Amino acid sequence: MRKIVLYILGVLVLGLALWVSYLLISKEKEKRPAPVRQVKTVFVDTVRNAAVPIQVKANGNLVAKERVALFAEVQGVFQGSSNPFKPGQPFRKGEILLRIDASEYQASVQSSKSNLYNLITAAMPDLRLDYPDIYPKWQEYLDSFDVTSRTPDLPEMTSEQERYYINGRNIVTSYYNVRNLEQRLTKYVIRAPFSGVLTEAQVTEGTLVRPGQSLGVFISPRVYELEVAVNKTYSDFLQLGKQVALKNLEGTQSYKGSVSRINAAVNQQSQTVSVFIDVADESLKEGMYLEAIIQGRQEENAIEVPRKLLTEDGELFILRDSILDLAPVDAVFYTDQTVIIRGLENGTIYLSRSVPGAYPGMLVRPYRDTAAQEEISQNIQNP
């Protein structure tokens, strides 16, 4: 019975296997769906070679062209000025900016003048006896001598005997000592060298001023100077008197300036040339940040595209029958956003916007990008 049962189970298993095989063979095979090929849509534009103006952009801070840093050369107590010595206070040319107490020093100056007067007075009797022909001019000089006023110039000495006599009496040495003291006395009063505004004030009335101490800064708000650094490659664009367009950081205001100076030396670290631009406007203030746009030459048979479109090898993606390809170009001039290139024929279709993962031979669907080209055109016309 055991063998019979095993035979029956074997027959049943074999039959089941044959039946399953039959079902699998007779069942229709399911067809796999064909893979869908994805085609990216890319923005393109057409090459239209033309004359593209090159603009060199640089920036810097305004500094007053007439600017004086005030320092003390003498010591004393600050007494005051014609107007309050405060930042923003205007002064006219010749008005007193600072007055330092000079009473003690002025007394020593008058003492030296009195000594000179006494030396000349002591020499007058001998002059009258020995040199009667030169006595009148020295008597006239003595009569005009005033201790409280500026010391007058010594009379002109016309002969050797007169020169020896006067020098022997130590009159000339005393005279120049007095003039030196008088010159130093003028340093106790600082006058405005031009009409302007006080921008910094570091002392107040009653402050003890010491020699070499910084007192403030005085500027003229009429003309300002902008120093910009221009790459030496573009230095041939620059010339004295060249008009330069300027604008503020926000781009809301524009100004006109002119190149006043060009440094003859090149900065060894940055390889740039310092250019100084004069600009005058009532709305300008010292320290303002401005951008200068210097017009250069025009590059013929070129186009301007965004810098990010160029590959690391300096190539640009173009379209050949909806297939991407790389074309070598000649980069003429770079700006912070765009690059001027040459080497493409008119009518060539190129990518106007970068495509992630783009490669030569990639199948794409072109879409005309008019907005990008209009933006570049506006940047050229309205820098």
Short mmCIF file of C-alpha atoms in Angstrom, two decimals:
data_model
loop_
_atom_site.label_atom_id
_atom_site.label_comp_id
_atom_site.label_asym_id
_atom_site.label_seq_id
_atom_site.Cartn_x
_atom_site.Cartn_y
_atom_site.Cartn_z
CA MET A 1 0.00 0.00 0.00
CA ARG A 2 2.84 2.31 0.77
CA LYS A 3 4.38 1.93 -2.67
CA ILE A 4 0.99 2.37 -4.33
CA VAL A 5 0.39 5.62 -2.44
CA LEU A 6 3.80 6.94 -3.43
CA TYR A 7 3.22 6.09 -7.06
CA ILE A 8 -0.12 7.86 -7.04
CA LEU A 9 1.38 10.99 -5.42
CA GLY A 10 4.20 11.04 -7.96
CA VAL A 11 1.73 10.81 -10.82
CA LEU A 12 -0.34 13.63 -9.35
CA VAL A 13 2.71 15.90 -8.88
CA LEU A 14 3.88 15.20 -12.41
CA GLY A 15 0.47 15.95 -13.78
CA LEU A 16 0.24 19.20 -11.84
CA ALA A 17 3.63 20.25 -13.16
CA LEU A 18 2.60 19.53 -16.72
CA TRP A 19 -0.62 21.46 -16.27
CA VAL A 20 1.19 24.54 -14.87
CA SER A 21 3.71 24.41 -17.70
CA TYR A 22 0.89 24.27 -20.18
CA LEU A 23 -0.71 27.36 -18.65
CA LEU A 24 2.51 29.30 -18.72
CA ILE A 25 3.22 28.39 -22.34
CA SER A 26 -0.27 29.11 -23.54
CA LYS A 27 -0.51 32.46 -21.75
CA GLU A 28 0.18 35.49 -23.99
CA LYS A 29 3.38 37.35 -23.23
CA GLU A 30 2.87 40.94 -21.99
CA LYS A 31 4.60 43.48 -24.16
CA ARG A 32 6.92 45.93 -22.40
CA PRO A 33 6.11 49.62 -23.06
CA ALA A 34 8.66 51.45 -25.18
CA PRO A 35 10.74 53.91 -23.15
CA VAL A 36 9.62 57.55 -23.51
CA ARG A 37 12.51 59.80 -24.58
CA GLN A 38 12.44 63.12 -22.67
CA VAL A 39 13.46 66.23 -24.61
CA LYS A 40 14.37 69.34 -22.60
CA THR A 41 13.12 72.74 -23.66
CA VAL A 42 15.96 75.28 -23.77
CA PHE A 43 16.07 79.03 -24.27
CA VAL A 44 17.95 80.08 -27.37
CA ASP A 45 18.80 83.22 -29.29
CA THR A 46 20.33 84.07 -32.65
CA VAL A 47 23.74 85.61 -33.16
CA ARG A 48 23.54 89.16 -34.54
CA ASN A 49 27.08 90.49 -34.71
CA ALA A 50 27.36 94.25 -34.29
CA ALA A 51 29.54 96.95 -32.74
CA VAL A 52 29.40 96.45 -28.96
CA PRO A 53 30.69 99.35 -26.80
CA ILE A 54 33.12 98.37 -24.06
CA GLN A 55 32.45 99.98 -20.68
CA VAL A 56 34.95 99.84 -17.83
CA LYS A 57 33.26 100.01 -14.44
CA ALA A 58 35.06 100.95 -11.23
CA ASN A 59 34.01 102.31 -7.86
CA GLY A 60 35.35 104.31 -4.97
CA ASN A 61 34.60 106.90 -2.28
CA LEU A 62 34.42 110.65 -2.72
CA VAL A 63 37.06 112.87 -1.15
CA ALA A 64 37.00 116.66 -1.22
CA LYS A 65 39.56 117.99 -3.68
CA GLU A 66 40.35 120.91 -1.35
CA ARG A 67 40.87 119.26 2.03
CA VAL A 68 42.97 120.46 4.95
CA ALA A 69 43.82 118.45 8.05
CA LEU A 70 44.28 120.89 10.93
CA PHE A 71 47.21 120.30 13.30
CA ALA A 72 48.64 122.43 16.10
CA GLU A 73 52.23 123.66 15.76
CA VAL A 74 52.24 125.52 19.09
CA GLN A 75 50.99 124.92 22.61
CA GLY A 76 48.28 126.82 24.41
CA VAL A 77 44.62 126.91 25.43
CA PHE A 78 42.02 126.91 22.66
CA GLN A 79 40.15 130.22 22.98
CA GLY A 80 37.60 129.95 20.16
CA SER A 81 37.02 130.95 16.55
CA SER A 82 34.92 133.24 14.37
CA ASN A 83 32.09 130.67 14.41
CA PRO A 84 31.41 127.66 16.66
CA PHE A 85 34.13 125.08 16.08
CA LYS A 86 31.67 122.25 15.37
CA PRO A 87 31.32 119.70 12.54
CA GLY A 88 29.17 121.06 9.72
CA GLN A 89 29.96 124.70 10.52
CA PRO A 90 30.76 126.75 7.37
CA PHE A 91 33.60 129.28 7.31
CA ARG A 92 34.40 131.89 4.71
CA LYS A 93 37.91 132.36 3.37
CA GLY A 94 40.05 134.32 5.85
CA GLU A 95 37.82 133.74 8.88
CA ILE A 96 39.47 132.46 12.05
CA LEU A 97 39.14 128.71 12.44
CA LEU A 98 41.11 128.47 15.69
CA ARG A 99 42.60 130.94 18.11
CA ILE A 100 45.08 129.68 20.71
CA ASP A 101 46.03 131.77 23.73
CA ALA A 102 49.37 133.43 22.87
CA SER A 103 49.62 136.10 25.59
CA GLU A 104 52.74 134.60 27.17
CA TYR A 105 54.49 134.05 23.86
CA GLN A 106 53.49 137.47 22.58
CA ALA A 107 55.19 139.04 25.62
CA SER A 108 58.44 137.29 24.73
CA VAL A 109 58.13 138.55 21.14
CA GLN A 110 57.71 142.12 22.32
CA SER A 111 60.69 141.70 24.60
CA SER A 112 62.83 140.63 21.63
CA LYS A 113 61.54 143.60 19.62
CA SER A 114 62.46 145.92 22.44
CA ASN A 115 65.95 144.43 22.50
CA LEU A 116 66.33 145.04 18.75
CA TYR A 117 65.10 148.63 19.20
CA ASN A 118 67.65 149.21 21.94
CA LEU A 119 70.49 147.85 19.76
CA ILE A 120 69.63 150.23 16.93
CA THR A 121 69.22 153.15 19.33
CA ALA A 122 72.65 152.48 20.84
CA ALA A 123 74.25 152.49 17.39
CA MET A 124 72.72 155.78 16.27
CA PRO A 125 75.28 158.18 17.86
CA ASP A 126 78.21 156.40 16.19
CA LEU A 127 76.32 156.33 12.88
CA ARG A 128 75.80 160.08 13.13
CA LEU A 129 79.47 160.74 13.66
CA ASP A 130 81.13 158.07 11.49
CA TYR A 131 78.55 157.59 8.70
CA PRO A 132 76.51 160.76 8.41
CA ASP A 133 75.37 159.85 4.90
CA ILE A 134 73.50 156.69 6.06
CA TYR A 135 72.33 158.12 9.37
CA PRO A 136 69.00 159.58 8.01
CA LYS A 137 67.62 156.25 6.70
CA TRP A 138 68.38 154.50 9.98
CA GLN A 139 66.81 157.37 11.90
CA GLU A 140 63.72 157.05 9.71
CA TYR A 141 63.63 153.28 10.37
CA LEU A 142 63.89 153.88 14.11
CA ASP A 143 61.04 156.40 14.01
CA SER A 144 58.77 153.87 12.22
CA PHE A 145 59.61 151.07 14.65
CA ASP A 146 56.61 150.00 16.78
CA VAL A 147 56.92 147.24 19.37
CA THR A 148 53.23 146.36 19.07
CA SER A 149 53.28 146.08 15.27
CA ARG A 150 55.06 143.86 12.79
CA THR A 151 58.79 144.57 12.60
CA PRO A 152 59.58 146.52 9.40
CA ASP A 153 62.30 145.36 7.02
CA LEU A 154 65.79 146.63 7.71
CA PRO A 155 67.03 149.45 5.47
CA GLU A 156 69.02 148.34 2.48
CA MET A 157 72.76 148.40 3.20
CA THR A 158 74.59 149.90 0.23
CA SER A 159 78.24 149.75 1.29
CA GLU A 160 80.65 147.31 2.86
CA GLN A 161 81.43 149.67 5.73
CA GLU A 162 77.73 149.97 6.60
CA ARG A 163 77.24 146.20 6.44
CA TYR A 164 80.26 145.53 8.67
CA TYR A 165 79.17 148.13 11.18
CA ILE A 166 75.56 146.93 11.43
CA ASN A 167 76.54 143.25 11.64
CA GLY A 168 79.16 144.07 14.23
CA ARG A 169 76.47 145.56 16.45
CA ASN A 170 74.48 142.25 16.25
CA ILE A 171 71.55 144.13 14.74
CA VAL A 172 70.96 141.77 11.81
CA THR A 173 71.01 138.65 13.99
CA SER A 174 68.54 140.19 16.44
CA TYR A 175 66.33 141.28 13.56
CA TYR A 176 66.02 137.75 12.12
CA ASN A 177 65.42 136.31 15.58
CA VAL A 178 62.52 138.71 15.98
CA ARG A 179 61.12 137.82 12.54
CA ASN A 180 61.34 134.13 13.43
CA LEU A 181 59.39 134.74 16.65
CA GLU A 182 56.81 136.78 14.77
CA GLN A 183 56.37 134.01 12.23
CA ARG A 184 55.76 131.51 14.99
CA LEU A 185 53.31 133.90 16.64
CA THR A 186 51.09 133.73 13.55
CA LYS A 187 50.66 129.98 14.16
CA TYR A 188 48.53 130.73 17.22
CA VAL A 189 45.76 131.77 14.85
CA ILE A 190 44.58 129.44 12.05
CA ARG A 191 42.48 131.02 9.32
CA ALA A 192 40.34 129.33 6.67
CA PRO A 193 42.43 128.97 3.49
CA PHE A 194 39.24 128.81 1.41
CA SER A 195 35.49 128.92 1.89
CA GLY A 196 34.32 125.55 3.14
CA VAL A 197 32.87 123.42 5.92
CA LEU A 198 34.40 121.92 9.04
CA THR A 199 33.80 118.16 8.88
CA GLU A 200 35.71 117.07 11.98
CA ALA A 201 36.33 118.92 15.26
CA GLN A 202 38.47 117.25 17.90
CA VAL A 203 38.87 120.12 20.37
CA THR A 204 36.53 122.45 22.22
CA GLU A 205 37.01 125.83 23.89
CA GLY A 206 39.25 125.59 26.91
CA THR A 207 41.09 122.50 25.67
CA LEU A 208 44.86 122.50 26.15
CA VAL A 209 46.37 122.15 22.68
CA ARG A 210 49.80 120.56 22.27
CA PRO A 211 52.17 120.68 19.27
CA GLY A 212 51.35 117.99 16.73
CA GLN A 213 47.81 117.47 18.06
CA SER A 214 45.07 116.85 15.47
CA LEU A 215 42.41 119.58 15.65
CA GLY A 216 39.97 118.73 12.83
CA VAL A 217 39.38 118.58 9.09
CA PHE A 218 38.27 121.45 6.85
CA ILE A 219 37.03 120.83 3.29
CA SER A 220 35.54 122.69 0.36
CA PRO A 221 32.19 121.14 -0.73
CA ARG A 222 32.38 122.53 -4.25
CA VAL A 223 34.47 119.90 -6.04
CA TYR A 224 35.01 116.29 -5.03
CA GLU A 225 37.48 113.73 -6.28
CA LEU A 226 36.82 110.04 -6.89
CA GLU A 227 39.77 107.66 -6.94
CA VAL A 228 39.11 104.41 -8.81
CA ALA A 229 41.38 101.50 -9.67
CA VAL A 230 41.27 100.45 -13.34
CA ASN A 231 42.93 97.33 -14.70
CA LYS A 232 46.10 98.21 -16.59
CA THR A 233 44.73 96.29 -19.61
CA TYR A 234 42.13 99.04 -20.08
CA SER A 235 44.43 101.98 -19.36
CA ASP A 236 44.44 102.89 -23.07
CA PHE A 237 40.79 103.93 -22.64
CA LEU A 238 41.83 106.70 -20.25
CA GLN A 239 42.87 110.23 -21.08
CA LEU A 240 42.85 113.55 -19.25
CA GLY A 241 39.57 115.45 -19.56
CA LYS A 242 37.58 112.38 -20.65
CA GLN A 243 33.94 112.56 -19.55
CA VAL A 244 32.87 109.83 -17.14
CA ALA A 245 29.35 108.80 -16.09
CA LEU A 246 28.85 108.28 -12.36
CA LYS A 247 25.98 106.86 -10.31
CA ASN A 248 25.30 106.17 -6.66
CA LEU A 249 25.14 102.76 -5.05
CA GLU A 250 21.35 102.51 -5.41
CA GLY A 251 21.44 103.66 -9.03
CA THR A 252 18.87 106.40 -8.34
CA GLN A 253 21.13 109.38 -9.09
CA SER A 254 23.63 109.97 -11.85
CA TYR A 255 26.42 112.52 -12.18
CA LYS A 256 29.00 113.62 -14.74
CA GLY A 257 32.69 113.84 -14.02
CA SER A 258 35.97 114.22 -15.87
CA VAL A 259 39.36 112.53 -15.53
CA SER A 260 41.71 114.98 -13.81
CA ARG A 261 44.76 112.80 -13.04
CA ILE A 262 46.10 109.38 -14.00
CA ASN A 263 48.76 107.73 -11.89
CA ALA A 264 51.85 106.80 -13.91
CA ALA A 265 52.63 103.82 -11.66
CA VAL A 266 50.89 100.43 -11.68
CA ASN A 267 49.98 98.77 -8.39
CA GLN A 268 52.19 95.69 -8.29
CA GLN A 269 49.75 93.62 -6.23
CA SER A 270 46.49 94.32 -8.06
CA GLN A 271 47.96 95.36 -11.44
CA THR A 272 45.66 98.38 -11.54
CA VAL A 273 46.12 102.07 -12.32
CA SER A 274 44.69 104.78 -10.05
CA VAL A 275 42.46 107.24 -11.89
CA PHE A 276 41.15 110.45 -10.28
CA ILE A 277 37.81 111.84 -11.44
CA ASP A 278 36.54 115.33 -10.57
CA VAL A 279 32.81 115.73 -9.96
CA ALA A 280 30.79 118.69 -8.70
CA ASP A 281 27.20 118.57 -7.45
CA GLU A 282 25.38 120.11 -4.51
CA SER A 283 23.91 116.76 -3.46
CA LEU A 284 27.31 115.09 -3.09
CA LYS A 285 28.95 114.51 0.28
CA GLU A 286 32.44 113.41 1.20
CA GLY A 287 32.63 109.66 1.74
CA MET A 288 29.80 108.79 -0.66
CA TYR A 289 30.27 105.57 -2.63
CA LEU A 290 29.99 106.06 -6.41
CA GLU A 291 30.43 103.83 -9.43
CA ALA A 292 32.24 105.20 -12.48
CA ILE A 293 31.44 103.98 -15.99
CA ILE A 294 34.27 104.77 -18.39
CA GLN A 295 33.39 104.46 -22.06
CA GLY A 296 35.99 102.55 -24.04
CA ARG A 297 36.28 101.53 -27.65
CA GLN A 298 33.67 99.63 -29.69
CA GLU A 299 34.32 95.98 -30.47
CA GLU A 300 33.24 95.18 -34.02
CA ASN A 301 31.50 91.92 -35.03
CA ALA A 302 30.77 90.83 -31.47
CA ILE A 303 27.88 90.01 -29.16
CA GLU A 304 27.39 90.29 -25.40
CA VAL A 305 26.17 87.26 -23.43
CA PRO A 306 25.99 86.33 -19.72
CA ARG A 307 29.30 85.10 -18.33
CA LYS A 308 27.76 81.89 -16.95
CA LEU A 309 27.05 80.64 -20.49
CA LEU A 310 30.75 80.08 -21.19
CA THR A 311 32.27 76.78 -20.17
CA GLU A 312 35.58 76.44 -18.35
CA ASP A 313 37.29 75.94 -21.72
CA GLY A 314 35.83 79.19 -23.10
CA GLU A 315 33.22 77.51 -25.33
CA LEU A 316 29.55 78.27 -25.92
CA PHE A 317 26.68 75.82 -26.49
CA ILE A 318 25.05 76.20 -29.89
CA LEU A 319 22.24 74.29 -31.67
CA ARG A 320 22.63 72.20 -34.81
CA ASP A 321 19.25 70.73 -35.85
CA SER A 322 17.94 70.57 -32.25
CA ILE A 323 21.17 68.96 -31.02
CA LEU A 324 23.56 70.74 -28.69
CA ASP A 325 27.15 71.32 -29.71
CA LEU A 326 30.10 73.31 -28.34
CA ALA A 327 31.66 76.14 -30.34
CA PRO A 328 34.94 77.88 -29.38
CA VAL A 329 34.65 81.67 -29.02
CA ASP A 330 37.04 84.57 -28.43
CA ALA A 331 36.27 86.38 -25.15
CA VAL A 332 37.18 90.04 -25.70
CA PHE A 333 36.04 91.78 -22.52
CA TYR A 334 34.56 90.66 -19.20
CA THR A 335 32.22 92.62 -16.93
CA ASP A 336 30.83 91.51 -13.60
CA GLN A 337 27.75 90.00 -15.31
CA THR A 338 28.43 89.64 -19.03
CA VAL A 339 31.20 88.93 -21.54
CA ILE A 340 31.75 90.27 -25.05
CA ILE A 341 32.65 87.46 -27.47
CA ARG A 342 33.59 87.08 -31.12
CA GLY A 343 33.93 84.12 -33.46
CA LEU A 344 30.31 83.15 -34.13
CA GLU A 345 28.68 83.64 -37.51
CA ASN A 346 25.47 85.60 -37.94
CA GLY A 347 22.41 83.41 -37.64
CA THR A 348 24.03 80.86 -35.31
CA ILE A 349 21.58 79.71 -32.63
CA TYR A 350 23.05 79.53 -29.13
CA LEU A 351 21.80 78.83 -25.62
CA SER A 352 20.78 82.11 -23.97
CA ARG A 353 20.33 80.49 -20.56
CA SER A 354 22.43 77.81 -18.92
CA VAL A 355 21.03 74.25 -18.84
CA PRO A 356 22.08 71.94 -15.96
CA GLY A 357 23.67 68.77 -17.24
CA ALA A 358 23.98 69.95 -20.84
CA TYR A 359 26.39 67.99 -23.05
CA PRO A 360 27.28 67.86 -26.74
CA GLY A 361 24.84 65.70 -28.68
CA MET A 362 21.95 66.34 -26.30
CA LEU A 363 18.54 66.52 -28.03
CA VAL A 364 16.63 69.65 -27.01
CA ARG A 365 13.57 71.64 -27.96
CA PRO A 366 14.47 75.31 -28.68
CA TYR A 367 12.46 78.18 -27.23
CA ARG A 368 13.19 81.74 -28.31
CA ASP A 369 14.43 83.80 -25.33
CA THR A 370 13.58 87.40 -26.15
CA ALA A 371 13.59 88.62 -22.55
CA ALA A 372 17.27 87.86 -22.01
CA GLN A 373 18.31 89.70 -25.15
CA GLU A 374 16.18 92.73 -24.27
CA GLU A 375 17.79 92.83 -20.83
CA ILE A 376 21.29 92.81 -22.31
CA SER A 377 20.31 95.53 -24.80
CA GLN A 378 18.97 97.72 -21.99
CA ASN A 379 22.19 97.26 -20.01
CA ILE A 380 24.19 98.42 -23.02
CA GLN A 381 22.02 101.48 -23.67
CA ASN A 382 21.46 102.41 -20.02
CA PRO A 383 24.58 101.43 -18.10
#
